[in-house]
mmCIF file of C-alpha atoms in Angstrom:
data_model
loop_
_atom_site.group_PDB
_atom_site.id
_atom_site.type_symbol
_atom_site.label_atom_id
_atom_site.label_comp_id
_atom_site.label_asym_id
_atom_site.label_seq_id
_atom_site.Cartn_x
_atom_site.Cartn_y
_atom_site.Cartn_z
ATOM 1 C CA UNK A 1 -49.857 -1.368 -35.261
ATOM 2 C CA UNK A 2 -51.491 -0.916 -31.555
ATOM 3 C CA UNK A 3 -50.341 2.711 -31.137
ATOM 4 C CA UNK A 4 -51.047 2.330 -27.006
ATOM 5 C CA UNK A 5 -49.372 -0.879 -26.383
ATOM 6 C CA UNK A 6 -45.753 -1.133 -25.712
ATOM 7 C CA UNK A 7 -43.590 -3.227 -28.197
ATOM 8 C CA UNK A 8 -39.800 -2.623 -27.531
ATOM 9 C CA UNK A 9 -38.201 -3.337 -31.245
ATOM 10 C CA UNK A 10 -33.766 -4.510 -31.806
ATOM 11 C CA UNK A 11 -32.369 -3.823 -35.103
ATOM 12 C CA UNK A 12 -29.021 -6.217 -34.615
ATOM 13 C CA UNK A 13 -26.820 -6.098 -37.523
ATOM 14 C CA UNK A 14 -23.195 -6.683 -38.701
ATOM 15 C CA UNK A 15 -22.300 -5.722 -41.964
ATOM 16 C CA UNK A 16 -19.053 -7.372 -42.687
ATOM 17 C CA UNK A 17 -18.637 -10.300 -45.025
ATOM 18 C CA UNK A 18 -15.628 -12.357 -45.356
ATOM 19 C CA UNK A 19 -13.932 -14.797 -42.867
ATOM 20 C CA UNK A 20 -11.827 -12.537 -41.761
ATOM 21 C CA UNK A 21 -14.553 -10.135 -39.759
ATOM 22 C CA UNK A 22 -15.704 -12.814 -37.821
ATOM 23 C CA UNK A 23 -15.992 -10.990 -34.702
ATOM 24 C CA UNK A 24 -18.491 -8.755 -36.856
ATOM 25 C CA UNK A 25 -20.867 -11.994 -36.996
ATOM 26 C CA UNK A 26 -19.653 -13.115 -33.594
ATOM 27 C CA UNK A 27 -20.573 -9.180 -31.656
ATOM 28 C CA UNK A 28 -23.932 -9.675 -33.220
ATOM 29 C CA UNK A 29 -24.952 -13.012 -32.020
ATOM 30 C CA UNK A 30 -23.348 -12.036 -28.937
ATOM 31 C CA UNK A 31 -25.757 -9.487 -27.989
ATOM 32 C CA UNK A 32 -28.658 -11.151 -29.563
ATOM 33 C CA UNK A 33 -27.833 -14.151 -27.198
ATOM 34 C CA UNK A 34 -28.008 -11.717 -24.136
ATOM 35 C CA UNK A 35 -31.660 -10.325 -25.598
ATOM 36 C CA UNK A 36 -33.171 -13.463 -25.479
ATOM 37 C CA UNK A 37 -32.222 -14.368 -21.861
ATOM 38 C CA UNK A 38 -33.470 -11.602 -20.720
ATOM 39 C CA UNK A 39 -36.823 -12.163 -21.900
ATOM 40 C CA UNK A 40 -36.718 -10.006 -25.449
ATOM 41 C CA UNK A 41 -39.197 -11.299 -27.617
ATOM 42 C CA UNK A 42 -37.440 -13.337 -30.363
ATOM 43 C CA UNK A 43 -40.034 -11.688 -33.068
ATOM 44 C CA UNK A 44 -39.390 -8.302 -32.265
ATOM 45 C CA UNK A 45 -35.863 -8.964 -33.078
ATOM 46 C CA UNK A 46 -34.591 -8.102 -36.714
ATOM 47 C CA UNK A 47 -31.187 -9.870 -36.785
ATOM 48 C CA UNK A 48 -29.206 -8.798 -40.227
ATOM 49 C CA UNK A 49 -25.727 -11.144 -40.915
ATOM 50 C CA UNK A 50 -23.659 -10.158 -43.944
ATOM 51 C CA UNK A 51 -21.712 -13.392 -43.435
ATOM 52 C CA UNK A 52 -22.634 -17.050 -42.363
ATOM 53 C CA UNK A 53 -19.411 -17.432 -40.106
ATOM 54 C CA UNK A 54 -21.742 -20.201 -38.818
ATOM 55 C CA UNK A 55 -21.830 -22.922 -41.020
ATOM 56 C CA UNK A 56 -18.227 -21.394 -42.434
ATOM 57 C CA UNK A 57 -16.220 -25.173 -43.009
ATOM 58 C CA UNK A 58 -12.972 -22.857 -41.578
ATOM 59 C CA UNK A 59 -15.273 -22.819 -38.239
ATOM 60 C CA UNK A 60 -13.740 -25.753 -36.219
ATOM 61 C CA UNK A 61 -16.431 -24.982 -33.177
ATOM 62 C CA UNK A 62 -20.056 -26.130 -33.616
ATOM 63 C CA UNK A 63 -20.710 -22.849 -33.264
ATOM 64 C CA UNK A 64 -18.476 -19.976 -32.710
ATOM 65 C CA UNK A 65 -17.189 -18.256 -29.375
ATOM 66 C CA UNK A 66 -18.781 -14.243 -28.846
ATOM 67 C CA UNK A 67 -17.453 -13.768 -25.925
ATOM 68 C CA UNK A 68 -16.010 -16.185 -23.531
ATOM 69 C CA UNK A 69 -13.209 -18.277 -24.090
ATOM 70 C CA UNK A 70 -15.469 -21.217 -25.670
ATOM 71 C CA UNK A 71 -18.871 -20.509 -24.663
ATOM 72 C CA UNK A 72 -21.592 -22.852 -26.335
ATOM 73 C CA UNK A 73 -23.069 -21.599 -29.513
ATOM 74 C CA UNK A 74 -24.749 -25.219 -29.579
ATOM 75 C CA UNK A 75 -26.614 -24.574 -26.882
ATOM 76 C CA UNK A 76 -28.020 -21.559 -28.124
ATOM 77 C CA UNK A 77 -28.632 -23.408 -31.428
ATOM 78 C CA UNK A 78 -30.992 -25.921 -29.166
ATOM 79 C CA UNK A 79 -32.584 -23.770 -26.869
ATOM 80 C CA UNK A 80 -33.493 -21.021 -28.819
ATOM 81 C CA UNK A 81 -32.943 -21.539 -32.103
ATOM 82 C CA UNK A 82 -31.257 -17.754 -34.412
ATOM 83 C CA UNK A 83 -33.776 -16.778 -36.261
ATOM 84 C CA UNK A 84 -32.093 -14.198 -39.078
ATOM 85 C CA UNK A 85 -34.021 -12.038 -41.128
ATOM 86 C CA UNK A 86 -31.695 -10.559 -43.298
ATOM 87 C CA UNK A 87 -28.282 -12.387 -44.439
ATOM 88 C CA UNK A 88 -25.780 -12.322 -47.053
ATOM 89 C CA UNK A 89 -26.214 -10.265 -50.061
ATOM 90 C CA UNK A 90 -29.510 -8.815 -48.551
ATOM 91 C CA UNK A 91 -27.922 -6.581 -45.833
ATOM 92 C CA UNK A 92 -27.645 -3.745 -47.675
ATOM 93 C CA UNK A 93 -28.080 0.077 -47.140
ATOM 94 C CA UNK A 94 -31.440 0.160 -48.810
ATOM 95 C CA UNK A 95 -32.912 -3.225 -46.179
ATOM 96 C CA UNK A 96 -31.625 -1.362 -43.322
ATOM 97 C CA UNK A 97 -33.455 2.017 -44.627
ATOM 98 C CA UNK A 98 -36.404 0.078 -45.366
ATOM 99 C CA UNK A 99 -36.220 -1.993 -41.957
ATOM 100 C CA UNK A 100 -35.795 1.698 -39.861
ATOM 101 C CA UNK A 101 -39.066 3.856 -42.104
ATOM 102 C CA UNK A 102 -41.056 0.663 -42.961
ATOM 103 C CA UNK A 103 -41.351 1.452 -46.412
ATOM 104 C CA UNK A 104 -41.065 -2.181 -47.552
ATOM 105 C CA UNK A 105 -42.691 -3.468 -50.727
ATOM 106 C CA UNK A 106 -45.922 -5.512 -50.848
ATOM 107 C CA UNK A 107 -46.181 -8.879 -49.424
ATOM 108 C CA UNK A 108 -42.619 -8.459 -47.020
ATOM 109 C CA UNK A 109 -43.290 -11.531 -44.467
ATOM 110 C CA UNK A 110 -43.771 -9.432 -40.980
ATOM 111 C CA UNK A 111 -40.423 -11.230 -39.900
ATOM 112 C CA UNK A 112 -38.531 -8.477 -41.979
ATOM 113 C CA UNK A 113 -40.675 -5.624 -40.749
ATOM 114 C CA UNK A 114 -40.285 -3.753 -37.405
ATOM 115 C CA UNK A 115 -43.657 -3.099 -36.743
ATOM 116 C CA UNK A 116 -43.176 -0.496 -34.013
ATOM 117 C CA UNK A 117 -44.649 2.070 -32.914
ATOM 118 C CA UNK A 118 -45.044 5.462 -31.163
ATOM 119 C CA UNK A 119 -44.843 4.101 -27.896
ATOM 120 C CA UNK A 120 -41.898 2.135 -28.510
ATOM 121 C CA UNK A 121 -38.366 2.289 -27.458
ATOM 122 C CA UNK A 122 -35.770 1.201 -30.503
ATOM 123 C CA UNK A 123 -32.441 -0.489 -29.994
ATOM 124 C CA UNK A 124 -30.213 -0.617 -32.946
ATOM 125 C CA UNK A 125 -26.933 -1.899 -33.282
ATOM 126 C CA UNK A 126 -24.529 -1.293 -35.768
ATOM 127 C CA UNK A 127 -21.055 -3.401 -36.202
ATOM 128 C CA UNK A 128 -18.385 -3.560 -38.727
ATOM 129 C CA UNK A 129 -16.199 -1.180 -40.511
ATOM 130 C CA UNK A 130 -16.205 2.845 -40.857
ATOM 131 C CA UNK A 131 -14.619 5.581 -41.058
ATOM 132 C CA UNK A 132 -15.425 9.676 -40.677
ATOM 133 C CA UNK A 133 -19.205 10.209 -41.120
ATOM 134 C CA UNK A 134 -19.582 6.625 -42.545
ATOM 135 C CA UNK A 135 -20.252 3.242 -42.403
ATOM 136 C CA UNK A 136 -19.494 0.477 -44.759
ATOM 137 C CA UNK A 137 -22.201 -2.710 -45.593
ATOM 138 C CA UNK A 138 -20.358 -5.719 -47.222
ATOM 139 C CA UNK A 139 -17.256 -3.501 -48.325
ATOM 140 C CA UNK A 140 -19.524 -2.661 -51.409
ATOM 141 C CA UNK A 141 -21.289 -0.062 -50.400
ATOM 142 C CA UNK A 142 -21.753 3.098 -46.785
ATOM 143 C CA UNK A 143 -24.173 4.539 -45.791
ATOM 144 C CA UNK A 144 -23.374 8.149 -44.158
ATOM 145 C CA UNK A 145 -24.097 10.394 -40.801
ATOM 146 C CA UNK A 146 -25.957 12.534 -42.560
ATOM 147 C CA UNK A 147 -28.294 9.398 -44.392
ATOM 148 C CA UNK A 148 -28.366 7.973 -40.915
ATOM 149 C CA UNK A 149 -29.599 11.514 -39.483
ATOM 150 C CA UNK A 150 -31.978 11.709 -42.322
ATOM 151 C CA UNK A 151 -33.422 8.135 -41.799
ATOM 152 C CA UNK A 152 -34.119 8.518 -37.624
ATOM 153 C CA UNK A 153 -35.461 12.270 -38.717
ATOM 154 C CA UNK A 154 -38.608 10.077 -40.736
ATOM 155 C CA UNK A 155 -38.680 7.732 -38.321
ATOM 156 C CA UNK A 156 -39.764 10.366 -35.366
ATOM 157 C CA UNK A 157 -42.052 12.133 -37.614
ATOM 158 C CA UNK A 158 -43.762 8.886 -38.858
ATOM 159 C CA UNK A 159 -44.110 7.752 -35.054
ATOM 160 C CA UNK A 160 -42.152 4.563 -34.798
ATOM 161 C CA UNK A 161 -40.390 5.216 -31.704
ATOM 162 C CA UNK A 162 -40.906 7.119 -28.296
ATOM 163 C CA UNK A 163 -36.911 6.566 -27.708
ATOM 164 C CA UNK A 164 -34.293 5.361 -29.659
ATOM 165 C CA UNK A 165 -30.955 3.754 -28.423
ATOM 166 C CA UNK A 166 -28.024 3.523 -31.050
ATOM 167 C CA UNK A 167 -25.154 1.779 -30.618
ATOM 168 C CA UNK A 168 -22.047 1.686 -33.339
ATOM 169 C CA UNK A 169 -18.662 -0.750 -33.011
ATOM 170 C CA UNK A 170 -16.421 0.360 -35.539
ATOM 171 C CA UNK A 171 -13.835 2.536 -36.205
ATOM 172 C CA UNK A 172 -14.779 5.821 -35.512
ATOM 173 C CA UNK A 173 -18.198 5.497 -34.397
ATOM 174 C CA UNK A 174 -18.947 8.688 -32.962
ATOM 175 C CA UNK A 175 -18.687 10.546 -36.490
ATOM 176 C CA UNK A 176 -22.172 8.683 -37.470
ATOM 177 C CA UNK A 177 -24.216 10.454 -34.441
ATOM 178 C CA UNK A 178 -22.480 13.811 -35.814
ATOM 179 C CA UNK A 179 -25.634 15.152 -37.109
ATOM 180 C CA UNK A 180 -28.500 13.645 -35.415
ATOM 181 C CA UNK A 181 -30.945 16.428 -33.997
ATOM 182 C CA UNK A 182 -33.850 14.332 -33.419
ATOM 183 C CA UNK A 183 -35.957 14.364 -30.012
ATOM 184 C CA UNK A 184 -35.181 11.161 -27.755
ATOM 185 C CA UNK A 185 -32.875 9.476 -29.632
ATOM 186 C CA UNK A 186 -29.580 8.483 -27.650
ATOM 187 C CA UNK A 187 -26.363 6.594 -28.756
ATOM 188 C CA UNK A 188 -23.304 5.013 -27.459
ATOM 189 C CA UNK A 189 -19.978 4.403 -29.685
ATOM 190 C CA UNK A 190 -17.187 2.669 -29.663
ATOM 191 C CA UNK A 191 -14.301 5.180 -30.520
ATOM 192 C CA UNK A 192 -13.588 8.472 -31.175
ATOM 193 C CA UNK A 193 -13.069 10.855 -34.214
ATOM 194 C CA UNK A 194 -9.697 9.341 -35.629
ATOM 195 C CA UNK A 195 -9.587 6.634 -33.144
ATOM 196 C CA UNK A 196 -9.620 2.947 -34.184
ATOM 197 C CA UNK A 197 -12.257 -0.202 -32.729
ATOM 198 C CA UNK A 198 -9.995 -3.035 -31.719
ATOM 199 C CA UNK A 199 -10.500 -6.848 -31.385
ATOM 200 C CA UNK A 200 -10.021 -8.488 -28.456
ATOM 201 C CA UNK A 201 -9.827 -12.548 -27.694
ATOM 202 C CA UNK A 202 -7.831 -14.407 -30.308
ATOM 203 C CA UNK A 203 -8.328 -17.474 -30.424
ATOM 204 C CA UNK A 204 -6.009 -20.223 -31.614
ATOM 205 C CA UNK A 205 -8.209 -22.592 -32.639
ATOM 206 C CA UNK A 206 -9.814 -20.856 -35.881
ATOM 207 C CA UNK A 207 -6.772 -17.878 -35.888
ATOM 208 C CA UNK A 208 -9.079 -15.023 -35.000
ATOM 209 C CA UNK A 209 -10.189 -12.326 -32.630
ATOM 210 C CA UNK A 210 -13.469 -13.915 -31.089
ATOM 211 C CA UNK A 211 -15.268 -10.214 -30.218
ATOM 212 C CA UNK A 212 -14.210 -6.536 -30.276
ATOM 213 C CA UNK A 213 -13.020 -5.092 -27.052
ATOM 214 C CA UNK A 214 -16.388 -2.660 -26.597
ATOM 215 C CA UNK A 215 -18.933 -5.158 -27.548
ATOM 216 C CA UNK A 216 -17.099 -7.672 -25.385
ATOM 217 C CA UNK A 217 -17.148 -4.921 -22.411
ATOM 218 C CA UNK A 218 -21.063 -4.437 -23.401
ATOM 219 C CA UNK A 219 -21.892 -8.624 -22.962
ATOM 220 C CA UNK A 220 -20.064 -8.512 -19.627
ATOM 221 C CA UNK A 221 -22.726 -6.046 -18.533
ATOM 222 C CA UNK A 222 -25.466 -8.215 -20.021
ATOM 223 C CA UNK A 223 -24.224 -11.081 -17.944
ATOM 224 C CA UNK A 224 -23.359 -9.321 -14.905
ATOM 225 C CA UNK A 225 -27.150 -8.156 -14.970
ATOM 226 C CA UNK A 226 -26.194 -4.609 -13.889
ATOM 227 C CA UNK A 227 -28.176 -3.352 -16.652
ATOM 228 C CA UNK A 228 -30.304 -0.878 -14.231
ATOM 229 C CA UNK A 229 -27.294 1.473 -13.762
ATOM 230 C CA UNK A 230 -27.307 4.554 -16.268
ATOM 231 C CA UNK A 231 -26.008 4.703 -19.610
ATOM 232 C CA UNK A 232 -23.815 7.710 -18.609
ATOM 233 C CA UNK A 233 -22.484 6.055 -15.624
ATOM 234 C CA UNK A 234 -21.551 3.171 -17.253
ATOM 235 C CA UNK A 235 -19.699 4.761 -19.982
ATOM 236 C CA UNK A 236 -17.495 6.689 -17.590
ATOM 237 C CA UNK A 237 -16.788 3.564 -15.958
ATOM 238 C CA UNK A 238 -15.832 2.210 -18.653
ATOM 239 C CA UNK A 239 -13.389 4.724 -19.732
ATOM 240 C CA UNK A 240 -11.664 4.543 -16.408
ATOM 241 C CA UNK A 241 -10.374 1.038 -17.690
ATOM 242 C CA UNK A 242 -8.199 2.559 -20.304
ATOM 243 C CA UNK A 243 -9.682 0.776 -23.286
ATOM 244 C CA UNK A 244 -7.600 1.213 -26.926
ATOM 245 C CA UNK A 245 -10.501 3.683 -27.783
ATOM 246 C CA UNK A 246 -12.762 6.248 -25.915
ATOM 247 C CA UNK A 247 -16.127 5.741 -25.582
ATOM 248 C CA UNK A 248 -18.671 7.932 -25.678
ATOM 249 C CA UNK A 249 -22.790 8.690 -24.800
ATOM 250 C CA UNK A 250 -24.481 10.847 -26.797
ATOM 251 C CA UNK A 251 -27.447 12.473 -26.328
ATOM 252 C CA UNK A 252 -29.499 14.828 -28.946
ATOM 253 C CA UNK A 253 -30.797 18.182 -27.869
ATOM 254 C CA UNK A 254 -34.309 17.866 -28.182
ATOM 255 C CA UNK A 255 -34.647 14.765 -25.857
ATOM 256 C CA UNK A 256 -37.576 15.247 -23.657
ATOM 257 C CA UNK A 257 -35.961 13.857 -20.310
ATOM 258 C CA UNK A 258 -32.356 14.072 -18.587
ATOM 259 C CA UNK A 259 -29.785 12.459 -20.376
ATOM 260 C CA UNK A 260 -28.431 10.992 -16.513
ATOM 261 C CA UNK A 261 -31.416 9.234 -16.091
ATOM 262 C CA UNK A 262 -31.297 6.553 -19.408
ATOM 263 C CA UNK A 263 -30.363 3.838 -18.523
ATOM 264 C CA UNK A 264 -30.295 -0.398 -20.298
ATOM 265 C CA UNK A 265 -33.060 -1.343 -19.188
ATOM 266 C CA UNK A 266 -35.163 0.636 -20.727
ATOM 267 C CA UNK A 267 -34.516 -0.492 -23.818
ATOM 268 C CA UNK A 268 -33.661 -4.221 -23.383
ATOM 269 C CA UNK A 269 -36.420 -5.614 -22.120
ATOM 270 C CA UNK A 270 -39.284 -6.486 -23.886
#
């Protein structure tokens, strides 16, 4: 690590398997689509897939869909080819934990290590299924708010991050930020305590819901390039559409600057 250079660092991972979550697969790519054309280095990317919906033979695309009604996976494929780090049985709890403290094994290739530092500012997103104070990886296994609490406490003290964006699509998503204390560190979910995440875009062709309705909202902002207005603002516009779910910003309350003032940008860009 260069501890006075800048490295901004995305932790992108679904954790569903099965056919039936494609959307899971499909939110991830989505937003790791919109990183790279915005400039995010592709290496500072760690890109975790439970499930290959890719090269699924029930996939009758020659890619898949995230977000518009057929948008070209191909041409992603082509231009800049996915690069995943972590897929299938190897998304678990304990590669996620390692991923977020760096406590990996010897001899780890560097492409499954986020080398980051404490100048850098951390995106992670999380989506698949949950529930109360937990999130599930494969349907095997959760990982809980206060784990996830635990996990960004070591990461501040071990100084591998000056700011930390989490966002979680799943069902109630606001549970896991329920005890998170730790300076700097904001988050955005997808639904409330007891609410539900819902799909959005079925799609004839394969007989599935293409994205879920937040992450879909989120892309549109990626495309729209209006990623300089604030986090907060965003969310309350958002909430004026009366989505399925309410979505929320949270903020811990040890962060060092306003809350108003955090906005995309600062974290997806790199």
């Amino acid at each position: 690590n260069h501890d006075n250079t800048n490295n901004n660092w995305a932790i992108l991972v679904s954790t569903s398997k099965f056919w039936f979550n494609y959307r899971h697969t499909a939110n991830a790519i989505g937003v790791y689509d919109q990183l790279l054309k915005l400039g995010f280095n592709n290496d500072n990317i760690i890109l975790m897939l439970a499930e290959d919906s890719i090269c699924d033979p029930r996939n009758l695309y020659s890619g898949f869909a995230p977000y518009k009604s057929i948008n070209s996976f191909e041409d992603l494929v082509k231009q800049n080819p996915i690069k995943v780090d972590y897929r299938g049985d190897s998304v678990s709890v304990d590669s996620f934990i390692k991923v977020l403290t760096g406590r990996h094994p010897f001899g780890t290739p560097f492409n499954k290590m986020m080398r980051s530092n404490k100048n850098s500012k951390v995106f992670i997103y999380l989506t698949g299924h949950g529930g109360n104070g937990f999130f599930k990886f494969r349907d095997y296994e959760i990982i809980t708010s206060r784990e996830i609490a635990t996990i960004i406490d070591e990461m501040y003290l071990q100084k591998r991050f000056k700011e930390l964006l989490f966002i979680t699509d799943t069902c109630q998503a606001n549970t896991l930020f329920n005890y998170i204390e730790t300076p700097n560190v904001f988050g955005i979910s997808s639904s409330d305590f007891e609410q539900n995440s819902f799909s959005v875009l079925p799609d004839s062709v394969i007989g599935l819901p293409l994205a879920d309705v937040f992450t879909f909202e989120l892309l549109k902002t990626f495309e729209k390039n209006i990623l300089n207005q604030t986090i907060v603002d965003w969310v309350s516009n958002l909430n004026t559409l009366k989505l399925p779910s309410t979505i929320r910003f949270f903020s811990s309350s040890k962060s060092n600057r306003n809350s108003q003032s955090v906005s995309f940008k600062d974290f997806f860009y790199c």
